[in-house]
Tab-separated table of C-alpha atoms and ligand atoms in Angstrom:
chain	number	residue	atom	x	y	z
C	1	MET	CA	-6.158	-41.212	10.201
C	2	SER	CA	-6.599	-37.580	9.219
C	3	GLN	CA	-9.681	-36.876	7.154
C	4	PRO	CA	-9.498	-34.236	4.365
C	5	GLN	CA	-10.800	-30.858	5.561
C	6	ALA	CA	-14.304	-30.024	4.353
C	7	GLU	CA	-12.975	-26.917	2.515
C	8	GLU	CA	-10.013	-28.753	0.900
C	9	ALA	CA	-10.331	-28.663	-2.896
C	10	ASP	CA	-10.838	-32.002	-4.622
C	11	MET	CA	-7.936	-31.742	-7.084
C	12	THR	CA	-9.005	-34.947	-8.810
C	13	ASP	CA	-12.096	-33.122	-10.105
C	14	PRO	CA	-10.941	-31.395	-13.365
C	15	THR	CA	-13.286	-28.403	-12.852
C	16	VAL	CA	-12.143	-27.847	-9.268
C	17	ARG	CA	-8.507	-28.291	-10.342
C	18	ALA	CA	-8.889	-25.744	-13.166
C	19	ALA	CA	-10.570	-23.233	-10.822
C	20	THR	CA	-7.772	-23.668	-8.255
C	21	LEU	CA	-5.033	-23.219	-10.867
C	22	LEU	CA	-6.806	-20.163	-12.333
C	23	LYS	CA	-6.987	-18.575	-8.856
C	24	GLU	CA	-3.279	-19.274	-8.220
C	25	HIS	CA	-2.221	-17.830	-11.591
C	26	ARG	CA	-4.343	-14.725	-10.973
C	27	GLU	CA	-2.766	-14.230	-7.551
C	28	SER	CA	0.676	-14.349	-9.205
C	29	ILE	CA	-0.498	-11.943	-11.936
C	30	ASP	CA	-1.726	-9.500	-9.272
C	31	ARG	CA	1.633	-9.607	-7.479
C	32	LEU	CA	3.516	-9.108	-10.765
C	33	ASP	CA	1.245	-6.196	-11.751
C	34	ALA	CA	2.097	-4.554	-8.423
C	35	ILE	CA	5.815	-5.031	-9.174
C	36	LEU	CA	5.315	-3.492	-12.631
C	37	VAL	CA	3.517	-0.440	-11.223
C	38	TYR	CA	6.057	0.137	-8.448
C	39	THR	CA	8.930	-0.413	-10.911
C	40	LEU	CA	7.450	2.132	-13.325
C	41	GLY	CA	6.944	4.570	-10.438
C	42	GLU	CA	10.641	4.240	-9.528
C	43	ARG	CA	11.689	4.611	-13.177
C	44	PHE	CA	9.656	7.814	-13.530
C	45	LYS	CA	11.290	9.219	-10.371
C	46	HIS	CA	14.669	8.891	-12.103
C	47	THR	CA	13.486	10.185	-15.464
C	48	LYS	CA	11.936	13.208	-13.706
C	49	ALA	CA	15.317	13.921	-12.112
C	50	VAL	CA	16.940	13.576	-15.549
C	51	GLY	CA	14.348	16.010	-16.965
C	52	LYS	CA	15.199	18.535	-14.259
C	53	LEU	CA	18.923	18.235	-15.017
C	54	LYS	CA	18.267	18.627	-18.741
C	55	ALA	CA	16.141	21.736	-18.187
C	56	GLU	CA	18.765	23.268	-15.877
C	57	HIS	CA	21.589	22.589	-18.318
C	58	ASP	CA	19.745	23.402	-21.510
C	59	LEU	CA	19.958	19.872	-22.891
C	60	PRO	CA	17.432	18.502	-25.423
C	61	PRO	CA	14.479	16.485	-23.996
C	62	SER	CA	15.230	13.405	-26.126
C	63	ASP	CA	18.478	11.523	-26.676
C	64	PRO	CA	18.004	9.272	-29.738
C	65	ALA	CA	21.441	7.604	-29.365
C	66	ARG	CA	20.643	6.566	-25.783
C	67	GLU	CA	17.188	5.350	-26.872
C	68	ALA	CA	18.632	3.225	-29.693
C	69	LYS	CA	21.082	1.639	-27.233
C	70	GLN	CA	18.265	0.893	-24.761
C	71	ILE	CA	16.040	-0.621	-27.461
C	72	LYS	CA	18.859	-2.951	-28.578
C	73	ARG	CA	19.536	-3.974	-24.984
C	74	LEU	CA	15.854	-4.553	-24.262
C	75	GLU	CA	15.376	-6.656	-27.401
C	76	ALA	CA	18.245	-8.913	-26.273
C	77	LEU	CA	16.835	-9.140	-22.739
C	78	ALA	CA	13.369	-9.911	-24.123
C	79	ALA	CA	14.741	-12.759	-26.242
C	80	GLU	CA	16.460	-14.201	-23.142
C	81	ALA	CA	13.276	-13.802	-21.083
C	82	ASP	CA	11.053	-15.484	-23.706
C	83	LEU	CA	9.201	-12.217	-24.287
C	84	ASP	CA	8.338	-11.024	-27.806
C	85	PRO	CA	11.141	-8.515	-28.670
C	86	GLU	CA	8.737	-6.472	-30.820
C	87	PHE	CA	6.397	-6.127	-27.845
C	88	ALA	CA	9.327	-5.153	-25.565
C	89	LYS	CA	10.393	-2.519	-28.109
C	90	ALA	CA	6.883	-1.074	-28.454
C	91	PHE	CA	6.502	-1.013	-24.660
C	92	LEU	CA	9.797	0.837	-24.107
C	93	ASN	CA	9.021	3.289	-26.913
C	94	PHE	CA	5.628	3.992	-25.282
C	95	ILE	CA	7.293	4.761	-21.943
C	96	ILE	CA	10.060	6.860	-23.508
C	97	ALA	CA	7.472	8.931	-25.420
C	98	GLU	CA	5.774	9.747	-22.106
C	99	VAL	CA	9.134	10.637	-20.504
C	100	ILE	CA	9.985	12.992	-23.382
C	101	GLN	CA	6.601	14.732	-22.961
C	102	HIS	CA	7.454	15.271	-19.273
C	103	HIS	CA	10.877	16.646	-20.223
C	104	LYS	CA	9.340	19.032	-22.757
C	105	LYS	CA	6.922	20.329	-20.097
C	106	HIS	CA	9.883	20.894	-17.767
C	107	GLN	CA	11.486	23.120	-20.399
C	108	GLU	CA	8.386	25.255	-21.117
A	1	ISJ	C1	15.700	9.657	-19.462
A	1	ISJ	C2	16.267	10.255	-20.516
A	1	ISJ	O1	15.537	11.021	-21.436
A	1	ISJ	C3	14.832	10.441	-22.534
A	1	ISJ	C4	14.076	9.261	-22.086
A	1	ISJ	C5	14.658	8.044	-22.074
A	1	ISJ	C6	14.065	6.921	-21.278
A	1	ISJ	O2	12.919	7.048	-20.793
A	1	ISJ	O3	14.740	5.892	-21.102
A	1	ISJ	C7	15.835	7.815	-22.797
A	1	ISJ	C8	16.418	8.799	-23.532
A	1	ISJ	C9	15.830	10.151	-23.655
A	1	ISJ	O4	15.227	10.300	-24.913
A	1	ISJ	C10	17.717	10.184	-20.761
A	1	ISJ	O5	18.214	10.958	-21.592
A	1	ISJ	O6	18.387	9.369	-20.115
């Protein structure tokens, strides 16, 4: 009947199998990295609009109450998603710090 194609990976060979799995995981990682970058780009579009509103209405660049609420929410989401909540918190704080810098520049 049908013979395996010459280029078909021999998945019974552990080295070939590992190389195939590594390639597949890396393809998924690349797609997820693209989602992360596009998602961050969209988030920054909204935070820039917020910065503009704040500058126009003389509001402070940072809102610690809102940040505390977001951190709590993100920690809960991280726990659900099997992501280290401390990492999620540090990541959000890193992004928020950048947003606040943008807002401060808007107000200069
Ligand atoms: C975007 C805002 O400005 C700041 C940035 C935040 C963020 O990046 O999520 C949250 C609170 C504010 O300190 C906001 O007030 O909503």
